[in-house]
Each structure stands twice: as C-alpha cells, then as structure tokens.
GROMACS .gro file of C-alpha atoms in nm:
model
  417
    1UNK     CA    1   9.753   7.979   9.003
    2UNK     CA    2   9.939   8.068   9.309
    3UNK     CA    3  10.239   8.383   9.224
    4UNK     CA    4  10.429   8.446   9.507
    5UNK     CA    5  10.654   8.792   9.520
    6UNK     CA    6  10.897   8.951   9.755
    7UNK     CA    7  11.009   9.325   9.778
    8UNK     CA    8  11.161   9.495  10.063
    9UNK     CA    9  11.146   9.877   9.921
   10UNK     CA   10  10.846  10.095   9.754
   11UNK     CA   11  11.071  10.130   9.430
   12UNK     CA   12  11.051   9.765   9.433
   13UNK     CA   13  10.701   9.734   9.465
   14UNK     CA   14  10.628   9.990   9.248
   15UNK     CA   15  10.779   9.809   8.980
   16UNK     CA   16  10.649   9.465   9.105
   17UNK     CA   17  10.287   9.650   9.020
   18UNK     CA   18  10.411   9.814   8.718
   19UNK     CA   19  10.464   9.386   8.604
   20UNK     CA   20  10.158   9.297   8.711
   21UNK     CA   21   9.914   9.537   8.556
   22UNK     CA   22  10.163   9.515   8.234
   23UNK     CA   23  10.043   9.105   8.239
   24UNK     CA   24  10.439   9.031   8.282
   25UNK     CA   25  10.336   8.835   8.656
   26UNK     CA   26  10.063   8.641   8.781
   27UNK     CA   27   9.811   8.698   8.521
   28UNK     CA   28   9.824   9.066   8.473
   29UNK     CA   29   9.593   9.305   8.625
   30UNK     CA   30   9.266   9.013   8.534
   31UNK     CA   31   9.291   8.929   8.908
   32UNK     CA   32   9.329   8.543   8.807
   33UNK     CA   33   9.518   8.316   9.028
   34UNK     CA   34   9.641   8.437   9.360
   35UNK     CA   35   9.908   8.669   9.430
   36UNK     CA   36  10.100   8.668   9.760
   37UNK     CA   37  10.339   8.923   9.840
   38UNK     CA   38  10.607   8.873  10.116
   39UNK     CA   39  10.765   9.200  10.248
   40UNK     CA   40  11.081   9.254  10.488
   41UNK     CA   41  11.227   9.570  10.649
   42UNK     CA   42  11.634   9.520  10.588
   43UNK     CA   43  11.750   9.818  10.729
   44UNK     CA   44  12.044   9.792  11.034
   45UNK     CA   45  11.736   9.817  11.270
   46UNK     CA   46  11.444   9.698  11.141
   47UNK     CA   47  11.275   9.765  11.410
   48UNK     CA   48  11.250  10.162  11.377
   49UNK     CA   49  11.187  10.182  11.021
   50UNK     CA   50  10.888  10.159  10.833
   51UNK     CA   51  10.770   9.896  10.709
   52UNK     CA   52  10.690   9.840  10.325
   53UNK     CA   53  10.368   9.785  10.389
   54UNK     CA   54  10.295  10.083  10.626
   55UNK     CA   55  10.447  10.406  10.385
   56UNK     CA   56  10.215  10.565  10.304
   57UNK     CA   57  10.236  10.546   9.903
   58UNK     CA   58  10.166  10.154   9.941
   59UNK     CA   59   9.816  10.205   9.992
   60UNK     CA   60   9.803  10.260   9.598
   61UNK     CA   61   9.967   9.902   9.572
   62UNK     CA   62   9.787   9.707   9.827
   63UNK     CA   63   9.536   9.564   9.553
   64UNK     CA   64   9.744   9.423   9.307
   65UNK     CA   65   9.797   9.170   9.623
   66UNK     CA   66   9.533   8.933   9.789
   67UNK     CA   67   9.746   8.883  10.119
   68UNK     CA   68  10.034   9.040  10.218
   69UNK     CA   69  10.297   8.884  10.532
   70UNK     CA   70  10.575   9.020  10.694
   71UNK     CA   71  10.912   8.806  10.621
   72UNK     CA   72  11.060   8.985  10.978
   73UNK     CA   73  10.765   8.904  11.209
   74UNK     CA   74  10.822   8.530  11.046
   75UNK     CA   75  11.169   8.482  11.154
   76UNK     CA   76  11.219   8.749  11.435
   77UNK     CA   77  11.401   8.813  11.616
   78UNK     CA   78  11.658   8.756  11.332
   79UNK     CA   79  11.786   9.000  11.074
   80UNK     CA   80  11.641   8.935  10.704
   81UNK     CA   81  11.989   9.001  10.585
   82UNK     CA   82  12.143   8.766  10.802
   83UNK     CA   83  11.931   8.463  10.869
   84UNK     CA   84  11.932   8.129  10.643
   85UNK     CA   85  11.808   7.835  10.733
   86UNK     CA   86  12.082   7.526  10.769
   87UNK     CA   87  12.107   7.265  10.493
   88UNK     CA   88  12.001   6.985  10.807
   89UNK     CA   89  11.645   7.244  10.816
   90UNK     CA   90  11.554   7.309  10.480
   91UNK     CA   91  11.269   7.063  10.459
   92UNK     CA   92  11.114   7.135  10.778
   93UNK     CA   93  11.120   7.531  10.768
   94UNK     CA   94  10.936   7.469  10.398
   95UNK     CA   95  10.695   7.259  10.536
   96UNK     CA   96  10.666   7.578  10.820
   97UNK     CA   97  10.650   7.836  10.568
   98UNK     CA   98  10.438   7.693  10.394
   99UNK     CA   99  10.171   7.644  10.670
  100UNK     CA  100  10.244   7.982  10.781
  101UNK     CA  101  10.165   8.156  10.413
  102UNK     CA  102   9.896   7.891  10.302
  103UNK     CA  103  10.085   7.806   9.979
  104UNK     CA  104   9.994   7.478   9.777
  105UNK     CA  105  10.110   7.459   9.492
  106UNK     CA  106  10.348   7.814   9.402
  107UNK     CA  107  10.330   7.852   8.992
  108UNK     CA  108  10.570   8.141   9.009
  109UNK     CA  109  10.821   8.301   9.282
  110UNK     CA  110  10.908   8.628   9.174
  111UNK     CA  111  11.237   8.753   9.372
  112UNK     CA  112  11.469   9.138   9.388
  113UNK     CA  113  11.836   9.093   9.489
  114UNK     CA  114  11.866   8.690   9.427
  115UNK     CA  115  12.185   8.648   9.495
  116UNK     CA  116  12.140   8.779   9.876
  117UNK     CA  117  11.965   8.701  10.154
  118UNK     CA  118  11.662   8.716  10.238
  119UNK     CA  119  11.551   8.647   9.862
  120UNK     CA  120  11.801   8.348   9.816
  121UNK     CA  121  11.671   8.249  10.166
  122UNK     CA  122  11.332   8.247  10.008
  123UNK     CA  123  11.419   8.071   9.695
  124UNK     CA  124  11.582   7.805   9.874
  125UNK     CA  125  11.279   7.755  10.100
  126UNK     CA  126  10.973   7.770   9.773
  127UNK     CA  127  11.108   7.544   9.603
  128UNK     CA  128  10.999   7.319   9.276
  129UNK     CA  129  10.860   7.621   9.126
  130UNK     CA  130  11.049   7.899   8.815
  131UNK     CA  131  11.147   8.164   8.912
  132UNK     CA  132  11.126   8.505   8.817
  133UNK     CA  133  11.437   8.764   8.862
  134UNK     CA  134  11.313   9.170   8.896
  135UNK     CA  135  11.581   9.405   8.916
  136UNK     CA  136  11.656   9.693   9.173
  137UNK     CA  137  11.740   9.982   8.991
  138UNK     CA  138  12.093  10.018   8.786
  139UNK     CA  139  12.229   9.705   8.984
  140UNK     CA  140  12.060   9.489   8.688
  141UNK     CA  141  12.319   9.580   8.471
  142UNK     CA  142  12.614   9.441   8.693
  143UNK     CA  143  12.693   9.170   8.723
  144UNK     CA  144  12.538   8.857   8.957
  145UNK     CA  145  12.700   8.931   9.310
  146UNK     CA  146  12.765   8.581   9.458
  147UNK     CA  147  12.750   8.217   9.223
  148UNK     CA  148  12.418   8.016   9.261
  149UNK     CA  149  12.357   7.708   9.385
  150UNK     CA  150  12.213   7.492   9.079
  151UNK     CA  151  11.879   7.431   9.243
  152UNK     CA  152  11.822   7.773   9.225
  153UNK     CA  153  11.983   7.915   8.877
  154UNK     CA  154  11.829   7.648   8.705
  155UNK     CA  155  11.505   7.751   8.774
  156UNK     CA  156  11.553   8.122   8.714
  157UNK     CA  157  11.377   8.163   8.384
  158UNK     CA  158  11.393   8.573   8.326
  159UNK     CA  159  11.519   8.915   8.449
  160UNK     CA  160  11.224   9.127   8.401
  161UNK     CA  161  11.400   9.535   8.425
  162UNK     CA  162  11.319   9.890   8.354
  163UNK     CA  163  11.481  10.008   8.063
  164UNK     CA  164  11.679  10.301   8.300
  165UNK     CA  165  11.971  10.301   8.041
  166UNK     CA  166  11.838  10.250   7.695
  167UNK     CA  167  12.047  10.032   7.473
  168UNK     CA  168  12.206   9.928   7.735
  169UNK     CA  169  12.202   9.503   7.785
  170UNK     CA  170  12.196   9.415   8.198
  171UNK     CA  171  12.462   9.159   8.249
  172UNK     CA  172  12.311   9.053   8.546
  173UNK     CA  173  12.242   8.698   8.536
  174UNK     CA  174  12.342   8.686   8.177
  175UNK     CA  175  12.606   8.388   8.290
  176UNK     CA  176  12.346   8.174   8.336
  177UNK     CA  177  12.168   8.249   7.946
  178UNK     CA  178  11.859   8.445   8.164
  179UNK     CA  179  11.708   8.644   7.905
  180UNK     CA  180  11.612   8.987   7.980
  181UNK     CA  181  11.266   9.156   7.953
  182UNK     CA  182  11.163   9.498   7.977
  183UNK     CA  183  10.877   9.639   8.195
  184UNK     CA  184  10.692   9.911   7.987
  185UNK     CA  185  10.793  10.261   8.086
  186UNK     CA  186  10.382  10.366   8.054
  187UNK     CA  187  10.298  10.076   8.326
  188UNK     CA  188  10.567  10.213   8.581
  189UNK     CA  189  10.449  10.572   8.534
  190UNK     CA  190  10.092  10.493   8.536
  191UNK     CA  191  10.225  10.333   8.880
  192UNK     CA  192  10.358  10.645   8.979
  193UNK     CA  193  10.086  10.806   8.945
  194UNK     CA  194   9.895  10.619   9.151
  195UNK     CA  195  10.168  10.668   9.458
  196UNK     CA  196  10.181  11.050   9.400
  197UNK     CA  197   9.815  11.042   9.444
  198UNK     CA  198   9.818  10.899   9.786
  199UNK     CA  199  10.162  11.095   9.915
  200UNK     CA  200  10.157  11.326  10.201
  201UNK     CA  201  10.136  11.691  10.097
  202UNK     CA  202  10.470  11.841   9.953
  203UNK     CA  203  10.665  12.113  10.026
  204UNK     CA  204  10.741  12.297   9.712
  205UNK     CA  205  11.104  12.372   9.639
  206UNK     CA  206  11.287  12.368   9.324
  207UNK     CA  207  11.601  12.190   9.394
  208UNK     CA  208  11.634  11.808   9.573
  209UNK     CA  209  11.924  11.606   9.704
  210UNK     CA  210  11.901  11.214   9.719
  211UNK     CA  211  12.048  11.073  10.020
  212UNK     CA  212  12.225  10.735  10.026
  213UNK     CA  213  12.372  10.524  10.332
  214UNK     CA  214  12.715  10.501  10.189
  215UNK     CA  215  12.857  10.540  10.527
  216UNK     CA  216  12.629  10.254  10.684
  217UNK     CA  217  12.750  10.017  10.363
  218UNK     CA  218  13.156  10.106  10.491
  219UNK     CA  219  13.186  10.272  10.171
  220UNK     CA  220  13.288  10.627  10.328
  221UNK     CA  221  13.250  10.724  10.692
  222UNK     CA  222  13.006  10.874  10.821
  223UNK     CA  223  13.157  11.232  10.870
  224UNK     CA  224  13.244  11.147  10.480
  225UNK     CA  225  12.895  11.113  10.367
  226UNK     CA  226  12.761  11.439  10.605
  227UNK     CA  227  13.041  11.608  10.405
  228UNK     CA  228  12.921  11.518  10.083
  229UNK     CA  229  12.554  11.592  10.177
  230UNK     CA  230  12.697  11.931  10.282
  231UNK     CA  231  12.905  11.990   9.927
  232UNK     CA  232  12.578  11.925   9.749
  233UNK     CA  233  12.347  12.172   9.919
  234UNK     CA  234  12.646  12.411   9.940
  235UNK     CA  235  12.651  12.392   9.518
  236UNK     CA  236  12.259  12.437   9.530
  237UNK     CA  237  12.260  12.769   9.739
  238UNK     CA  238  12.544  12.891   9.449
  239UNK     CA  239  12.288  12.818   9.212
  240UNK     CA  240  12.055  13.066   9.398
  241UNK     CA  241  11.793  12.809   9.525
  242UNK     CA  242  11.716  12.895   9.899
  243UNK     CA  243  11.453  12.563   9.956
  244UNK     CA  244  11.577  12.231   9.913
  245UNK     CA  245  11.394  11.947   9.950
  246UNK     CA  246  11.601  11.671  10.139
  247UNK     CA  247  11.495  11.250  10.061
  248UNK     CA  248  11.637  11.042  10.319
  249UNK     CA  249  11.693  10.642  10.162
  250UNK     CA  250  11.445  10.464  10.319
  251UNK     CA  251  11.737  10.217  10.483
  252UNK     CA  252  11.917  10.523  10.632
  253UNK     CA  253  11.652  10.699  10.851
  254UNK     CA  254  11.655  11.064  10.942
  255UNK     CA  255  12.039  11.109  11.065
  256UNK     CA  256  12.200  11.202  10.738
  257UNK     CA  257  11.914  11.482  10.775
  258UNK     CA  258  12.024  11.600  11.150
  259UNK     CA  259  12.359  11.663  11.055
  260UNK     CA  260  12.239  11.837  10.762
  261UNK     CA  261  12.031  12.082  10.917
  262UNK     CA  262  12.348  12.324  11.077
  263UNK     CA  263  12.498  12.363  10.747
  264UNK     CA  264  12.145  12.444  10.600
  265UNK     CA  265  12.165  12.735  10.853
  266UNK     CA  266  12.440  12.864  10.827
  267UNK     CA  267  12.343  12.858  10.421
  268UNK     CA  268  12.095  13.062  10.522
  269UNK     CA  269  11.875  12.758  10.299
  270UNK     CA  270  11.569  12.639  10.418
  271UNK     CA  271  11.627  12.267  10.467
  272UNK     CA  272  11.293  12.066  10.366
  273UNK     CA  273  11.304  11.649  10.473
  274UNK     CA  274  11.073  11.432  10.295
  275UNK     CA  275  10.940  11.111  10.424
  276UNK     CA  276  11.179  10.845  10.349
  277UNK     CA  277  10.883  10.633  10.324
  278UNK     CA  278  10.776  10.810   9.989
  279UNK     CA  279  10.937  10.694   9.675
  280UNK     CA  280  11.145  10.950   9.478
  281UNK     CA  281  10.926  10.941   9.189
  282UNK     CA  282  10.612  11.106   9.374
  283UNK     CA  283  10.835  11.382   9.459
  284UNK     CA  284  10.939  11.389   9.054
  285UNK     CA  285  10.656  11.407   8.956
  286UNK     CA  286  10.444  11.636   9.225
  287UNK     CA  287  10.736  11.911   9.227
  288UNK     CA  288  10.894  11.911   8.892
  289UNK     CA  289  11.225  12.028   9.079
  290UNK     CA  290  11.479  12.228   8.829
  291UNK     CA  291  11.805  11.988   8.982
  292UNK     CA  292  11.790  11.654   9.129
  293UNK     CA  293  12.153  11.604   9.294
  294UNK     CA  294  12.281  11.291   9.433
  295UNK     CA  295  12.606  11.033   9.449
  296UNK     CA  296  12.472  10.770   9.263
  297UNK     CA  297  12.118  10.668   9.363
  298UNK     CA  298  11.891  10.502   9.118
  299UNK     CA  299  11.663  10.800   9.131
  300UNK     CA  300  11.874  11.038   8.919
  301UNK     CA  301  11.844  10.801   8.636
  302UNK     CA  302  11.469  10.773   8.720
  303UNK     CA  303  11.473  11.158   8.716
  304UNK     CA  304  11.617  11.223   8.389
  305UNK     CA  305  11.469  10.939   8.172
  306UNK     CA  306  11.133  10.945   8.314
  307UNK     CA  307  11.019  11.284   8.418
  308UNK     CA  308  11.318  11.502   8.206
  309UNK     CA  309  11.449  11.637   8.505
  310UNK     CA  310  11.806  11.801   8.470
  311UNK     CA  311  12.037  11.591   8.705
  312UNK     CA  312  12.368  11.612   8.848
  313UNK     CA  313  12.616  11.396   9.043
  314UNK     CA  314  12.833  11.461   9.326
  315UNK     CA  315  13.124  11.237   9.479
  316UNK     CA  316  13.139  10.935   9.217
  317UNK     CA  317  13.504  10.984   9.167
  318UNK     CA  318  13.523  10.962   9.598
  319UNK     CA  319  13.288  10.633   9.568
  320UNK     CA  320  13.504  10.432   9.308
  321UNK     CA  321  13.816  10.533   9.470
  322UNK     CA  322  13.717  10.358   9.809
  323UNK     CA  323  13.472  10.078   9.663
  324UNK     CA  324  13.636   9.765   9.763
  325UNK     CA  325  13.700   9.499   9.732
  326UNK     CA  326  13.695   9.570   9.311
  327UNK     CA  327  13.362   9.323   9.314
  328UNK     CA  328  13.156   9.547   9.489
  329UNK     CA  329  12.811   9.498   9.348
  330UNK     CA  330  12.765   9.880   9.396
  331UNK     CA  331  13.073   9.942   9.093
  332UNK     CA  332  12.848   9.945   8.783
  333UNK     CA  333  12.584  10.175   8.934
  334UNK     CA  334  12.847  10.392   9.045
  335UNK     CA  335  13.045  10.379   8.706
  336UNK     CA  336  12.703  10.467   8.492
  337UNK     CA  337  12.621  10.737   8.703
  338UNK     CA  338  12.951  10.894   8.662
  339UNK     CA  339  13.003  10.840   8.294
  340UNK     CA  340  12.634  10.925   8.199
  341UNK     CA  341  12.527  11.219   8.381
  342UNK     CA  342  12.648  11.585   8.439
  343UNK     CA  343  12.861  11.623   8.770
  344UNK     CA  344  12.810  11.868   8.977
  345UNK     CA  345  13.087  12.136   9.157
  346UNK     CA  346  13.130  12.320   9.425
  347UNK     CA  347  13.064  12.663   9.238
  348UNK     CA  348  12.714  12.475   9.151
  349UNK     CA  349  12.792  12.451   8.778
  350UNK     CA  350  12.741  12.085   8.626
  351UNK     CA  351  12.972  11.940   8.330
  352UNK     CA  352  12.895  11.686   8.144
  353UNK     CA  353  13.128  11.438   8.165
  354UNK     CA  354  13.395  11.291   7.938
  355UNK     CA  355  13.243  11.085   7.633
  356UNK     CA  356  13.284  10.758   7.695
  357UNK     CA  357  13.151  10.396   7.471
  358UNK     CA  358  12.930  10.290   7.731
  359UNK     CA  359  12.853   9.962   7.674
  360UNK     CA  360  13.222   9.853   7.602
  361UNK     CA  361  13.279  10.012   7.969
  362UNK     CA  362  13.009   9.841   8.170
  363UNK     CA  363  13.169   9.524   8.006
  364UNK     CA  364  13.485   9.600   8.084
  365UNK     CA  365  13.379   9.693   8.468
  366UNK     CA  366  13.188   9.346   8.463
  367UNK     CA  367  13.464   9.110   8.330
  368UNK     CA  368  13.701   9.273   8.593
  369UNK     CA  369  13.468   9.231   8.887
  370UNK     CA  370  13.341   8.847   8.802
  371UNK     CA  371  13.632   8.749   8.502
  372UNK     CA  372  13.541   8.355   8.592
  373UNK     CA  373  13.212   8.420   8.530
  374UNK     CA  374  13.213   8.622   8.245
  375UNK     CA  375  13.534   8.520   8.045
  376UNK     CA  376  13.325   8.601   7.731
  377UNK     CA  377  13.354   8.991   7.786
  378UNK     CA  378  13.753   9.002   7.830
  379UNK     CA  379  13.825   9.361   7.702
  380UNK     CA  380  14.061   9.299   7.363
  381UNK     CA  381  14.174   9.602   7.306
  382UNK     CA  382  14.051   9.908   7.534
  383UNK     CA  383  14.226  10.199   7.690
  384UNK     CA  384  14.187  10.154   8.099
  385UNK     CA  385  14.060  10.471   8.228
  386UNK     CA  386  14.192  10.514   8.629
  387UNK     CA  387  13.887  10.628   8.659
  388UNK     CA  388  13.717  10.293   8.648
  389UNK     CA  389  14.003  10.019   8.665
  390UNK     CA  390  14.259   9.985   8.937
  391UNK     CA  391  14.591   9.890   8.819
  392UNK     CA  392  14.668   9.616   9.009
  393UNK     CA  393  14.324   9.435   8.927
  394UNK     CA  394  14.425   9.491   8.586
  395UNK     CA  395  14.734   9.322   8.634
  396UNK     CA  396  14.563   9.060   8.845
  397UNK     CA  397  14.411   8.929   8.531
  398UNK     CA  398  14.653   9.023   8.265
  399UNK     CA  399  14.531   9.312   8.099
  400UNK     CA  400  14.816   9.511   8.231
  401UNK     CA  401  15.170   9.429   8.239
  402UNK     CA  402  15.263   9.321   8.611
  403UNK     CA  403  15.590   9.621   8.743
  404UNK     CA  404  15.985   9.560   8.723
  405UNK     CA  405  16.106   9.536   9.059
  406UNK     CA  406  16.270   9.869   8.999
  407UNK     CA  407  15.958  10.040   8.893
  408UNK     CA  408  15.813   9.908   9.203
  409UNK     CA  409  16.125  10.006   9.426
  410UNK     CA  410  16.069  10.407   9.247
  411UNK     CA  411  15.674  10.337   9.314
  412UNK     CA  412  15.729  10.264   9.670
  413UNK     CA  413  15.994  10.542   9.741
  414UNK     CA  414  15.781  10.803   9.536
  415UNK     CA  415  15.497  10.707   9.782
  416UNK     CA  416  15.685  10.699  10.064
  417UNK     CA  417  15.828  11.076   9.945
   0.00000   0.00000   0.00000
C-alpha cells in the first residue's frame, strides 16, 4: 500500500499526523504500507521562507513519513501556485513524477486546498487512484473555490476536518455528495503535544496577536494591515499587558513584525516575535496566554475550542467590506470569525457579538458566493444582514428587489453629496 500526501504548512501537517495515528490514512499509526509525503513552500518567495520540512516543530512529524520530497525543488524554478502542466504534457510529466518519487501503484492521494494549484496540479498528475480531501482550517466550511474537472471530483471520496465549529456541517465539497469525516480532537492534541515538545524556548507573555498577510492577498494594503496590527496591540496595552507575543503567518515573513516594532515603543510594550515556523498551537499550549487577538486566522478558533483560551477579533467588519469579488474563498472564515467570537476595541474591551443562527448564515454566505453550485441552499426567507450580504449580489440573484430608476437617481446624488 502506497499513500501519498501533500501539505504545504505545519497546521497542515499537524493534522495530516493527527489522521494518520487516528487510522483515518494509510493504515494508521501500524506503519503498514508506505507513506510519501510531498511538501511545497507557497509563499510570494519561496525561496526565503522555510521550508515545511525544515521548522523546527516538524521534527515531531518526520516519522509518520518514510520519505519526504520537495514539490519546489521538482519543478523550480516555477512557483507551486502558478505552475500546471499543459493538457499536450500530462502523460509525460506522470511518467516523470513518477520516476522522480518512486511511486507504483498510489492506493490513496491525500490532498489540502484541491481546488488550487499545486494540489489540483498534483491530482491531475497521480492519477487512477481516490482521493482523499483534508481541510485547512475554517475554509472547509465554504464552499469549493473553483468547479472540478470530472477526472478529479469523481475520485474524491471524503473531506476528512477538525471539528473547529461544532455542529457546524462544512459545505465544502458537499456539491459533489463528499461526505465529511471528523479527525478526533484527542489525536490533533496528542499531535500538539508532540510539536510543543520540540519548539524553540518561549518567551512568556500573557497576551498574543496572530498575524495574517491580508495585504499580500490584495485584501487591504499594506499600510492597512500595519494599522490593524497596530489597533490590536494598542487595545492590549489598555488592557494593562506590557509583553506581547507577536506570530508572524508563516507565508508573510517577518515584515508585518518590523513595522510593528515603533508602535510597540512608543507603547512603551515589549514587542516579543515568534518563529513563524512554529505552529500557533505550541505557543497555546506552552504559554496559556490570557487573550489571543487576531482578524480572522484559523488559530483563534483553535485557541478557544482547543486550549479554552479567551479570544478576540479585530477588523472583520474592514475584511468583508473590501473582500471581493463576493466569491472570495476567504468570506466564510471571515463571516464565522465575526459572528462567533468576541470583537475586540480600541479601549481593549471585547463584546460579544450580535446573536446570530449560524448555520442558516454560513448557508446563506455559501449559496451567494457559488448559487450554481449550491441552488439547494437558496435562503427562503432570511433577513440580509449588511454585514454579510452586499446588496447588489443580493439583487444579482433575486433575493432582493433590483432599484427604481429614481431610487437609483437619489442613490447616486446622495453619494455624490
């Protein structure tokens, strides 16, 4: 039995392991059958980050695997997020990949972020084997980004997905009848574990902000996303803390963390970066911090469902306003975090937010990003929060009542006022 896995981040893996030793891939943890894990670096430059392989928490991984290759030394000097091969090459890069990796026969591919390259770029180069679907992060309960090619949903056969928002049904992939299955929350946290073990001595401090790379995605601009870096630790000194621990994403390097530093001093906080390279979840668990703030990364969730950290948001209501176009994958991560957890203000106080039926929203979000492709969850009756729904998406697909030409003469005069 040959399993063959791809990850490109250490949340990924971690949860890849988490499978693995839970007997959900490649014969559990019994060591039958060979497991092959292909990594890739997909930051802007690949070149200066570290590779999945080399952080330092990946050591505590590194056995669930009998070889590991690099998907970016395979096809430099092209970008993993760019490169696919051309219908016209398809058979010969297989039979090239195939030489390169030693595969025979594959009994399993197991693939994050399907719909996107390089993982579709994989599937479409294994081929004639199932394939298994692992989500990254909150993401699993949008819906699928892009449509797949038949050769490649048809052999999809489940979305395995940590249970981040419980009750909660992920959507993604559900147009295709993928069932869902949940990885168990001790096998992930055992996993974690193991990772915190191996982590580079921490700096303790009692408050933590997760960075993002909004700004490198075109969500905000970059002296947008230093700004709301800034707002966050600004609302952490109110709250009295004077360390704060500052996690970089892994795809966004240290820069976020140079502009930070001025405002840290003129705080008068002691600015702490961790290694990007370390997961979140070793610094959850080593420093128990007393607020985890963020936009919308994964990792608050992680925080508060996993270790009972208190949590708090910051900018969501910035983030939907400026997601575009309305199918941005990043819209249902964006609309949990802001309708699940506390949000944080300037003054450093945290409300929780309106109550809201969840599952009706993510829905609701989900039939007005893909409505082709999920004509099944057309919202009967629902009140549109602004929030969430843009009006003229709503009237895009009937759910709103399109403007008179006078109410959009008064629309255009009162913005033009």
């Amino acid at each position: 039995m040959t399993t063959v896995c791809y990850a490109s981040t250490l949340f990924g893996a971690m949860s890849l392991a988490a499978a693995i030793d839970a007997g959900h891939i490649g014969g559990g943890g019994s060591g039958d059958g060979r497991r092959v894990l292909i990594v890739s670096t997909n930051a802007a430059i690949p070149e200066i980050a570290v590779p999945l392989d080399r952080a330092p928490g990946f050591a505590a991984l590194r056995s669930r695997f009998d070889e590991i290759h690099s998907w970016n030394d395979l096809i430099a000097p092209l970008h993993p997020s760019d490169w696919k091969a051309r219908v016209i090459e398809v058979p010969m890069m297989e039979r090239l990949i195939r030489a390169h990796l030693g595969l025979g026969e594959v009994d399993e591919l197991v693939l994050e972020s399907i719909a996107v390259a390089p993982a579709r770029t994989i599937a479409g180069l294994v081929r004639d084997c199932p394939i298994t679907v692992y989500s990254d992060g909150l993401m699993s309960y949008g819906p699928t980004r892009d449509p797949l090619p038949a050769d490649i949903f048809r052999r999809i056969t489940r979305l395995l997905h940590l249970d981040l928002v419980p009750g909660l049904e992920p959507l993604l992939l559900s147009e295709y009848g993928v069932p869902a299955e949940v990885l168990p929350d001790a096998a992930f946290l055992s996993v974690v574990r193991e990772v915190t073990a191996t982590a580079p001595d921490m700096m303790d401090a009692r408050a933590m902000i997760l960075g993002q790379y909004l700004s490198a995605l075109d969500i905000v601009t970059p002296e947008e996303e230093a700004a709301l870096h800034e707002a966050m630790l600004r609302a952490l000194a109110a709250r009295g803390h004077e360390t704060v621990v500052f996690k970089p994403h892994p795809s966004a390097g240290r820069a976020h963390a140079r502009l930070l530093r001025p405002a840290a001093e003129r705080l008068g906080v002691r600015l702490v970066v961790a290694d990007e390279s370390t997961p979140a979840e070793a610094f959850f668990a080593a420093l128990r911090p007393e607020l985890v703030a963020g936009c919308f990364s994964t990792g608050l969730v992680t925080a508060q469902r996993y270790f009972s950290l208190p949590v708090a948001s910051y900018g969501t209501g910035l983030v939907l306003d400026r997601l575009a176009p309305y199918e941005n994958s990043n819209r249902v991560p964006v609309t949990l975090v802001d309708a699940l957890l506390p949000r944080l203000s300037d003054d450093g106080s945290a409300t929780a937010p309106p109550a809201v039926d969840l599952p009706a929203l993510v829905r609701a979000v989900g039939y007005c990003m893909q409505a082709e492709a999920y004509p099944e969850l057309r919202p009967s009756a629902m009140t549109f929060d602004p929030r969430y729904f843009k009006r003229k998406r709503l009237e895009t697909l009937g759910l709103a009542g399109r403007p008179t030409a006078l109410a959009r003469l008064r629309r255009k005069l009162g913005a033009t006022r």
